[in-house]
Tab-separated table of C-alpha atoms and ligand atoms in Angstrom:
chain	number	residue	atom	x	y	z
A	1	UNK	CA	34.164	-40.948	154.393
A	2	UNK	CA	32.522	-39.649	157.571
A	3	UNK	CA	32.249	-35.845	157.660
A	4	UNK	CA	31.686	-33.692	160.719
A	5	UNK	CA	28.457	-31.721	160.440
A	6	UNK	CA	28.410	-27.980	159.758
A	7	UNK	CA	27.638	-26.941	163.313
A	8	UNK	CA	30.727	-28.593	164.812
A	9	UNK	CA	33.265	-28.896	161.998
A	10	UNK	CA	34.932	-25.536	162.685
A	11	UNK	CA	34.775	-25.582	166.486
A	12	UNK	CA	37.987	-25.668	168.493
A	13	UNK	CA	38.348	-27.056	172.028
A	14	UNK	CA	38.311	-24.482	174.824
A	15	UNK	CA	41.856	-23.442	175.596
A	16	UNK	CA	42.529	-21.633	178.831
A	17	UNK	CA	45.639	-19.490	178.977
A	18	UNK	CA	48.713	-21.714	179.004
A	19	UNK	CA	51.918	-21.118	180.891
A	20	UNK	CA	52.738	-20.468	184.513
A	21	UNK	CA	52.189	-17.037	186.000
A	22	UNK	CA	52.794	-15.757	189.516
A	23	UNK	CA	49.488	-13.890	189.566
A	24	UNK	CA	46.316	-15.259	187.927
A	25	UNK	CA	43.606	-12.647	187.581
A	26	UNK	CA	42.028	-13.972	184.388
A	27	UNK	CA	39.256	-16.373	185.423
A	28	UNK	CA	37.347	-14.645	188.254
A	29	UNK	CA	38.346	-17.413	190.633
A	30	UNK	CA	38.844	-17.062	194.344
A	31	UNK	CA	42.434	-15.942	194.949
A	32	UNK	CA	43.396	-18.439	197.623
A	33	UNK	CA	42.811	-22.102	198.308
A	34	UNK	CA	40.368	-23.257	200.961
A	35	UNK	CA	42.062	-23.265	204.375
A	36	UNK	CA	43.842	-26.274	205.795
A	37	UNK	CA	41.071	-26.992	208.369
A	38	UNK	CA	38.471	-27.398	205.637
A	39	UNK	CA	40.782	-29.478	203.454
A	40	UNK	CA	41.466	-31.730	206.446
A	41	UNK	CA	37.712	-32.341	206.700
A	42	UNK	CA	37.729	-33.141	202.974
A	43	UNK	CA	40.424	-35.776	203.431
A	44	UNK	CA	38.459	-37.466	206.179
A	45	UNK	CA	35.264	-37.430	204.134
A	46	UNK	CA	36.892	-38.791	200.966
A	47	UNK	CA	38.102	-41.816	202.905
A	48	UNK	CA	34.500	-42.783	203.654
A	49	UNK	CA	33.181	-42.618	200.085
A	50	UNK	CA	31.869	-45.861	198.600
A	51	UNK	CA	33.917	-45.698	195.403
A	52	UNK	CA	32.366	-48.882	194.047
A	53	UNK	CA	28.894	-47.300	194.021
A	54	UNK	CA	27.306	-44.782	191.690
A	55	UNK	CA	26.721	-41.333	193.188
A	56	UNK	CA	23.375	-40.192	194.618
A	57	UNK	CA	21.528	-39.044	191.444
A	58	UNK	CA	19.841	-36.194	193.318
A	59	UNK	CA	22.959	-35.190	195.303
A	60	UNK	CA	20.620	-34.836	198.288
A	61	UNK	CA	23.130	-34.065	201.050
A	62	UNK	CA	24.903	-31.501	198.909
A	63	UNK	CA	21.612	-29.903	197.832
A	64	UNK	CA	20.462	-29.719	201.471
A	65	UNK	CA	23.683	-28.032	202.519
A	66	UNK	CA	23.419	-25.538	199.603
A	67	UNK	CA	19.734	-24.853	200.372
A	68	UNK	CA	20.484	-24.305	204.055
A	69	UNK	CA	23.271	-21.861	203.223
A	70	UNK	CA	20.898	-19.765	201.103
A	71	UNK	CA	17.846	-20.430	203.268
A	72	UNK	CA	15.728	-21.865	200.443
A	73	UNK	CA	13.655	-25.004	199.900
A	74	UNK	CA	15.892	-27.910	198.733
A	75	UNK	CA	13.024	-29.186	196.552
A	76	UNK	CA	13.728	-26.235	194.227
A	77	UNK	CA	17.416	-27.077	193.738
A	78	UNK	CA	19.138	-29.254	191.119
A	79	UNK	CA	22.893	-29.784	191.292
A	80	UNK	CA	24.980	-29.799	188.127
A	81	UNK	CA	28.528	-30.541	187.078
A	82	UNK	CA	29.290	-26.807	187.111
A	83	UNK	CA	26.785	-24.245	185.856
A	84	UNK	CA	28.266	-24.884	182.443
A	85	UNK	CA	26.539	-28.252	182.355
A	86	UNK	CA	23.248	-26.698	183.459
A	87	UNK	CA	23.373	-23.995	180.779
A	88	UNK	CA	23.786	-26.607	178.043
A	89	UNK	CA	21.238	-28.955	179.578
A	90	UNK	CA	18.520	-26.360	180.008
A	91	UNK	CA	19.024	-24.708	176.646
A	92	UNK	CA	18.845	-28.049	174.885
A	93	UNK	CA	15.916	-29.477	176.855
A	94	UNK	CA	13.713	-26.405	177.365
A	95	UNK	CA	13.992	-25.207	173.764
A	96	UNK	CA	12.387	-26.905	170.774
A	97	UNK	CA	13.075	-26.625	167.052
A	98	UNK	CA	12.002	-23.193	165.875
A	99	UNK	CA	12.113	-21.611	169.358
A	100	UNK	CA	13.903	-18.324	169.839
A	101	UNK	CA	16.415	-17.445	172.472
A	102	UNK	CA	17.769	-14.024	173.465
A	103	UNK	CA	21.106	-13.187	175.039
A	104	UNK	CA	22.391	-9.755	175.978
A	105	UNK	CA	25.703	-8.482	174.676
A	106	UNK	CA	28.326	-8.328	176.011
A	107	UNK	CA	27.758	-11.276	178.356
A	108	UNK	CA	29.140	-14.732	179.203
A	109	UNK	CA	29.811	-16.267	175.800
A	110	UNK	CA	28.733	-19.835	176.612
A	111	UNK	CA	24.998	-19.002	176.443
A	112	UNK	CA	25.312	-18.153	172.773
A	113	UNK	CA	27.828	-20.906	172.069
A	114	UNK	CA	25.562	-23.689	173.372
A	115	UNK	CA	22.571	-22.325	171.449
A	116	UNK	CA	24.408	-23.047	168.207
A	117	UNK	CA	25.010	-26.653	169.271
A	118	UNK	CA	21.312	-26.946	170.163
A	119	UNK	CA	20.425	-25.488	166.733
A	120	UNK	CA	18.291	-22.830	168.332
A	121	UNK	CA	17.993	-19.374	166.843
A	122	UNK	CA	19.725	-16.914	169.166
A	123	UNK	CA	19.432	-13.134	168.988
A	124	UNK	CA	21.439	-10.517	170.827
A	125	UNK	CA	20.136	-7.536	172.760
A	126	UNK	CA	22.921	-4.959	172.710
A	127	UNK	CA	23.796	-2.948	175.771
A	128	UNK	CA	24.573	0.749	175.285
A	129	UNK	CA	27.947	2.353	175.911
A	130	UNK	CA	27.259	2.468	179.670
A	131	UNK	CA	27.133	-1.371	179.514
A	132	UNK	CA	23.951	-1.299	181.652
A	133	UNK	CA	20.870	-3.303	180.632
A	134	UNK	CA	17.858	-1.105	179.807
A	135	UNK	CA	15.285	-3.420	181.371
A	136	UNK	CA	12.222	-1.783	179.777
A	137	UNK	CA	13.800	-2.073	176.343
A	138	UNK	CA	14.723	-5.687	177.079
A	139	UNK	CA	11.128	-6.500	178.069
A	140	UNK	CA	9.858	-4.830	174.909
A	141	UNK	CA	12.285	-6.855	172.748
A	142	UNK	CA	11.443	-10.186	174.416
A	143	UNK	CA	7.724	-9.627	173.864
A	144	UNK	CA	7.942	-8.107	170.378
A	145	UNK	CA	10.223	-10.852	169.082
A	146	UNK	CA	8.221	-13.585	170.831
A	147	UNK	CA	11.330	-14.893	172.568
A	148	UNK	CA	11.004	-18.273	174.330
A	149	UNK	CA	14.100	-18.087	176.532
A	150	UNK	CA	16.115	-15.105	177.743
A	151	UNK	CA	19.345	-15.750	179.617
A	152	UNK	CA	21.931	-13.391	181.079
A	153	UNK	CA	24.336	-13.103	183.971
A	154	UNK	CA	23.435	-10.835	186.874
A	155	UNK	CA	25.880	-9.417	187.910
A	156	UNK	CA	27.273	-9.587	184.403
A	157	UNK	CA	30.466	-11.301	183.382
A	158	UNK	CA	32.361	-9.438	181.872
A	159	UNK	CA	31.010	-5.952	182.645
A	160	UNK	CA	30.582	-6.236	186.432
A	161	UNK	CA	27.253	-4.362	186.147
A	162	UNK	CA	23.978	-5.701	187.486
A	163	UNK	CA	20.256	-5.075	187.416
A	164	UNK	CA	18.499	-4.610	190.744
A	165	UNK	CA	16.177	-7.130	192.305
A	166	UNK	CA	13.212	-4.859	191.494
A	167	UNK	CA	14.256	-4.711	187.837
A	168	UNK	CA	14.732	-8.479	187.675
A	169	UNK	CA	11.249	-8.986	189.152
A	170	UNK	CA	9.753	-6.576	186.653
A	171	UNK	CA	11.367	-8.487	183.788
A	172	UNK	CA	10.181	-11.898	184.987
A	173	UNK	CA	6.630	-10.634	185.544
A	174	UNK	CA	6.404	-8.788	182.226
A	175	UNK	CA	7.402	-11.548	179.808
A	176	UNK	CA	5.977	-14.914	178.816
A	177	UNK	CA	9.474	-16.239	178.097
A	178	UNK	CA	11.444	-18.433	180.447
A	179	UNK	CA	14.004	-16.188	182.177
A	180	UNK	CA	17.349	-17.578	183.347
A	181	UNK	CA	19.211	-15.300	185.725
A	182	UNK	CA	22.760	-16.572	186.092
A	183	UNK	CA	23.718	-15.326	189.548
A	184	UNK	CA	27.255	-16.761	189.453
A	185	UNK	CA	28.580	-13.495	190.956
A	186	UNK	CA	25.596	-12.566	193.157
A	187	UNK	CA	27.510	-13.712	196.263
A	188	UNK	CA	29.379	-10.409	195.910
A	189	UNK	CA	26.222	-8.256	195.658
A	190	UNK	CA	22.842	-7.886	197.347
A	191	UNK	CA	20.229	-8.087	194.579
A	192	UNK	CA	19.461	-11.796	194.377
A	193	UNK	CA	15.989	-13.065	193.514
A	194	UNK	CA	16.763	-16.483	194.994
A	195	UNK	CA	14.388	-16.148	197.948
A	196	UNK	CA	11.443	-15.533	195.590
A	197	UNK	CA	12.180	-17.959	192.812
A	198	UNK	CA	9.364	-20.317	193.804
A	199	UNK	CA	6.775	-17.604	193.193
A	200	UNK	CA	7.394	-17.529	189.434
A	201	UNK	CA	6.416	-20.045	186.770
A	202	UNK	CA	9.066	-18.776	184.316
A	203	UNK	CA	12.267	-18.278	186.313
A	204	UNK	CA	15.432	-20.319	186.786
A	205	UNK	CA	18.372	-18.983	188.812
A	206	UNK	CA	21.876	-20.404	188.491
A	207	UNK	CA	24.463	-20.380	191.246
A	208	UNK	CA	27.985	-21.771	191.290
A	209	UNK	CA	30.575	-22.945	193.804
A	210	UNK	CA	33.337	-21.671	191.501
A	211	UNK	CA	33.497	-18.021	192.575
A	212	UNK	CA	33.023	-16.904	196.192
A	213	UNK	CA	32.796	-20.496	197.408
A	214	UNK	CA	36.314	-21.068	196.063
A	215	UNK	CA	35.639	-24.567	194.740
A	216	UNK	CA	36.016	-24.276	190.963
A	217	UNK	CA	37.918	-27.566	191.047
A	218	UNK	CA	34.826	-29.442	192.272
A	219	UNK	CA	32.666	-28.333	189.307
A	220	UNK	CA	29.453	-27.581	191.157
A	221	UNK	CA	26.616	-25.494	189.773
A	222	UNK	CA	22.997	-25.234	190.905
A	223	UNK	CA	19.716	-24.496	189.135
A	224	UNK	CA	16.984	-23.134	191.419
A	225	UNK	CA	13.390	-22.982	190.195
A	226	UNK	CA	9.817	-23.800	191.199
A	227	UNK	CA	9.078	-27.521	191.792
A	228	UNK	CA	7.575	-28.096	188.310
A	229	UNK	CA	10.641	-26.752	186.511
A	230	UNK	CA	12.992	-28.430	189.003
A	231	UNK	CA	11.343	-31.788	188.363
A	232	UNK	CA	11.817	-31.337	184.624
A	233	UNK	CA	15.508	-30.440	185.053
A	234	UNK	CA	16.058	-33.505	187.242
A	235	UNK	CA	14.269	-35.643	184.659
A	236	UNK	CA	16.406	-34.514	181.725
A	237	UNK	CA	19.832	-34.424	183.355
A	238	UNK	CA	22.088	-37.452	183.127
A	239	UNK	CA	21.477	-39.569	186.234
A	240	UNK	CA	24.913	-39.378	187.839
A	241	UNK	CA	25.992	-35.930	186.705
A	242	UNK	CA	27.707	-34.893	189.962
A	243	UNK	CA	30.374	-37.317	191.153
A	244	UNK	CA	30.480	-38.590	194.739
A	245	UNK	CA	33.691	-36.728	195.637
A	246	UNK	CA	32.260	-33.354	194.597
A	247	UNK	CA	28.981	-34.086	196.343
A	248	UNK	CA	30.750	-34.949	199.595
A	249	UNK	CA	33.167	-32.012	199.539
A	250	UNK	CA	30.545	-29.526	198.354
A	251	UNK	CA	28.364	-30.514	201.279
A	252	UNK	CA	31.205	-29.566	203.647
A	253	UNK	CA	32.050	-26.317	201.924
A	254	UNK	CA	28.503	-24.890	202.056
A	255	UNK	CA	28.483	-25.477	205.825
A	256	UNK	CA	31.327	-22.935	206.293
A	257	UNK	CA	29.060	-19.918	206.562
A	258	UNK	CA	31.278	-17.835	208.797
A	259	UNK	CA	34.367	-18.474	206.725
A	260	UNK	CA	32.563	-17.678	203.448
A	261	UNK	CA	31.146	-14.453	204.866
A	262	UNK	CA	34.597	-13.357	205.966
A	263	UNK	CA	36.012	-14.152	202.574
A	264	UNK	CA	33.192	-12.251	200.858
A	265	UNK	CA	34.144	-9.090	202.753
A	266	UNK	CA	37.817	-9.534	201.915
A	267	UNK	CA	37.167	-9.988	198.178
A	268	UNK	CA	34.726	-7.058	197.989
A	269	UNK	CA	37.339	-4.874	199.756
A	270	UNK	CA	40.029	-5.971	197.323
A	271	UNK	CA	37.690	-5.271	194.400
A	272	UNK	CA	37.153	-1.722	195.730
A	273	UNK	CA	40.909	-1.290	196.084
A	274	UNK	CA	41.372	-2.513	192.488
A	275	UNK	CA	38.605	-0.233	191.196
A	276	UNK	CA	39.954	2.831	193.037
A	277	UNK	CA	43.517	2.176	191.885
A	278	UNK	CA	42.420	1.673	188.276
A	279	UNK	CA	40.291	4.827	188.382
A	280	UNK	CA	43.284	6.820	189.590
A	281	UNK	CA	45.396	5.491	186.710
A	282	UNK	CA	42.583	6.108	184.193
A	283	UNK	CA	42.083	9.688	185.386
A	284	UNK	CA	45.501	10.530	184.005
A	285	UNK	CA	44.793	8.820	180.623
A	286	UNK	CA	42.653	9.989	177.713
A	287	UNK	CA	41.635	6.589	176.490
A	288	UNK	CA	40.894	4.498	179.553
A	289	UNK	CA	37.437	3.879	181.025
A	290	UNK	CA	37.026	1.901	184.243
A	291	UNK	CA	33.514	0.553	184.902
A	292	UNK	CA	32.195	0.302	188.442
A	293	UNK	CA	31.549	-3.322	189.377
A	294	UNK	CA	29.365	-5.261	191.806
A	295	UNK	CA	31.232	-8.516	191.104
A	296	UNK	CA	34.752	-9.754	191.980
A	297	UNK	CA	36.436	-8.218	188.946
A	298	UNK	CA	36.739	-4.878	187.165
A	299	UNK	CA	36.216	-4.216	183.455
A	300	UNK	CA	38.393	-1.662	181.699
A	301	UNK	CA	38.218	-0.215	178.196
A	302	UNK	CA	41.441	0.990	176.624
A	303	UNK	CA	42.949	1.402	173.155
A	304	UNK	CA	46.062	-0.292	174.545
A	305	UNK	CA	44.356	-3.439	175.841
A	306	UNK	CA	46.612	-5.881	173.997
A	307	UNK	CA	49.816	-4.000	174.779
A	308	UNK	CA	48.859	-3.810	178.484
A	309	UNK	CA	47.918	-7.488	178.523
A	310	UNK	CA	51.325	-8.407	177.009
A	311	UNK	CA	53.151	-6.108	179.422
A	312	UNK	CA	51.389	-7.616	182.443
A	313	UNK	CA	52.234	-11.109	181.185
A	314	UNK	CA	55.875	-10.076	180.959
A	315	UNK	CA	55.589	-9.278	184.692
A	316	UNK	CA	54.020	-12.708	185.297
A	317	UNK	CA	50.525	-11.307	185.813
A	318	UNK	CA	47.693	-12.618	183.673
A	319	UNK	CA	44.354	-10.858	183.162
A	320	UNK	CA	41.633	-11.477	180.580
A	321	UNK	CA	41.928	-9.742	177.206
A	322	UNK	CA	38.600	-9.190	175.421
A	323	UNK	CA	39.106	-7.029	172.328
A	324	UNK	CA	39.450	-3.429	173.472
A	325	UNK	CA	38.650	-4.440	177.054
A	326	UNK	CA	40.527	-6.022	179.936
A	327	UNK	CA	38.782	-7.903	182.729
A	328	UNK	CA	40.817	-8.013	185.912
A	329	UNK	CA	39.850	-10.301	188.795
A	330	UNK	CA	40.182	-9.002	192.356
A	331	UNK	CA	42.892	-11.231	193.802
A	332	UNK	CA	44.469	-10.958	197.239
A	333	UNK	CA	45.406	-7.464	198.477
A	334	UNK	CA	49.040	-8.163	197.494
A	335	UNK	CA	48.011	-9.285	194.021
A	336	UNK	CA	45.854	-6.195	193.545
A	337	UNK	CA	48.765	-4.003	194.667
A	338	UNK	CA	51.060	-5.800	192.184
A	339	UNK	CA	48.762	-5.382	189.203
A	340	UNK	CA	48.204	-1.703	190.041
A	341	UNK	CA	51.951	-1.150	190.385
A	342	UNK	CA	52.589	-2.853	187.038
A	343	UNK	CA	49.858	-0.819	185.320
A	344	UNK	CA	51.243	2.357	186.865
A	345	UNK	CA	54.691	1.464	185.460
A	346	UNK	CA	53.162	0.760	182.055
A	347	UNK	CA	51.461	4.136	181.787
A	348	UNK	CA	54.578	5.944	183.051
A	349	UNK	CA	56.693	4.081	180.506
B	401	PMP	N1	28.196	-18.249	184.522
B	401	PMP	C1	29.004	-17.194	184.495
B	401	PMP	C2	28.425	-15.835	184.361
B	401	PMP	C3	30.395	-17.382	184.589
B	401	PMP	O1	31.207	-16.328	184.545
B	401	PMP	C4	30.901	-18.690	184.720
B	401	PMP	C5	32.369	-19.008	184.831
B	401	PMP	N2	33.245	-18.145	184.375
B	401	PMP	C6	30.003	-19.745	184.718
B	401	PMP	C7	28.656	-19.496	184.637
B	401	PMP	C8	30.462	-21.162	184.797
B	401	PMP	O2	30.548	-21.528	186.103
B	401	PMP	P1	30.855	-23.019	186.541
B	401	PMP	O3	32.262	-23.025	187.002
B	401	PMP	O4	29.874	-23.299	187.631
B	401	PMP	O5	30.631	-23.917	185.343
């Protein structure tokens, strides 16, 4: 009888939270849908798609629109079916049997998860209690352990902390390893290395349309790297990885610079409001730590994480429970006010 192999036999399919909630603050998404004017442009564009034809393998129009938005060379950009696809693709193609990969911890769990599917040895560099990355110690570990690939999110999901552009540069210049900076949340901060990526032989930066750009439904991620690396990524990806609908709509969405800038300000404001409100609540508690964040969510440590998570669910608000931590996405101003009110009621009760 056929038996599943050891690396997959105990895996379970990814299960997002089920049920219907009034307020969803669990997935770091954008709180509201794209406006009607943009969706009207989508409808028009979808009508013109040649559905009988395969998509453009290089997603050229989408890549040009993305590159123009970030003011970078489109030759350095590869589009993916979400960054999730790119993480798996690059880990599996750029690593060989016996190679060593390093993740930091805590961080986005998929980096480590995919390494086990690729049968690559993966070590963890632990962050201290401040949850900051000690970049000098990280450099020392990468070099001492002869790491081939180091990958982490900057800003970090779930901590909301980030390393500065100067620190990121120092890391890339000081190691022989390939460095992947996942800048999924960098649209909310200022320390991107995107404009310099072409100057390094060992750097790949990921971006996504799922956060600030508010298009998680389209599944669009981007890998940006020098032309040699970009060519290799394009060569190993499946030819038609980004479907024609997502290519067409993504092209439109990255042309909405003014709208995206406005939304960025709104989300950063709401994140500040969430952080300040949480800090006020934590000040009156012995066991609650609220971490400052440069992303669109706030990370909280509390002995009562599960009880708070259950209580919020009972008020139709869902946040992310991660052991003794909660990660709360900055929603609309009303949603932030609701979650703060509910938390205030919880601690009073
Ligand atoms: N990287 C990080 C750090 C993330 O938090 C996420 C989504 N939660 C992703 C990548 C995946 O993004 P995408 O939707 O583009 O697959």
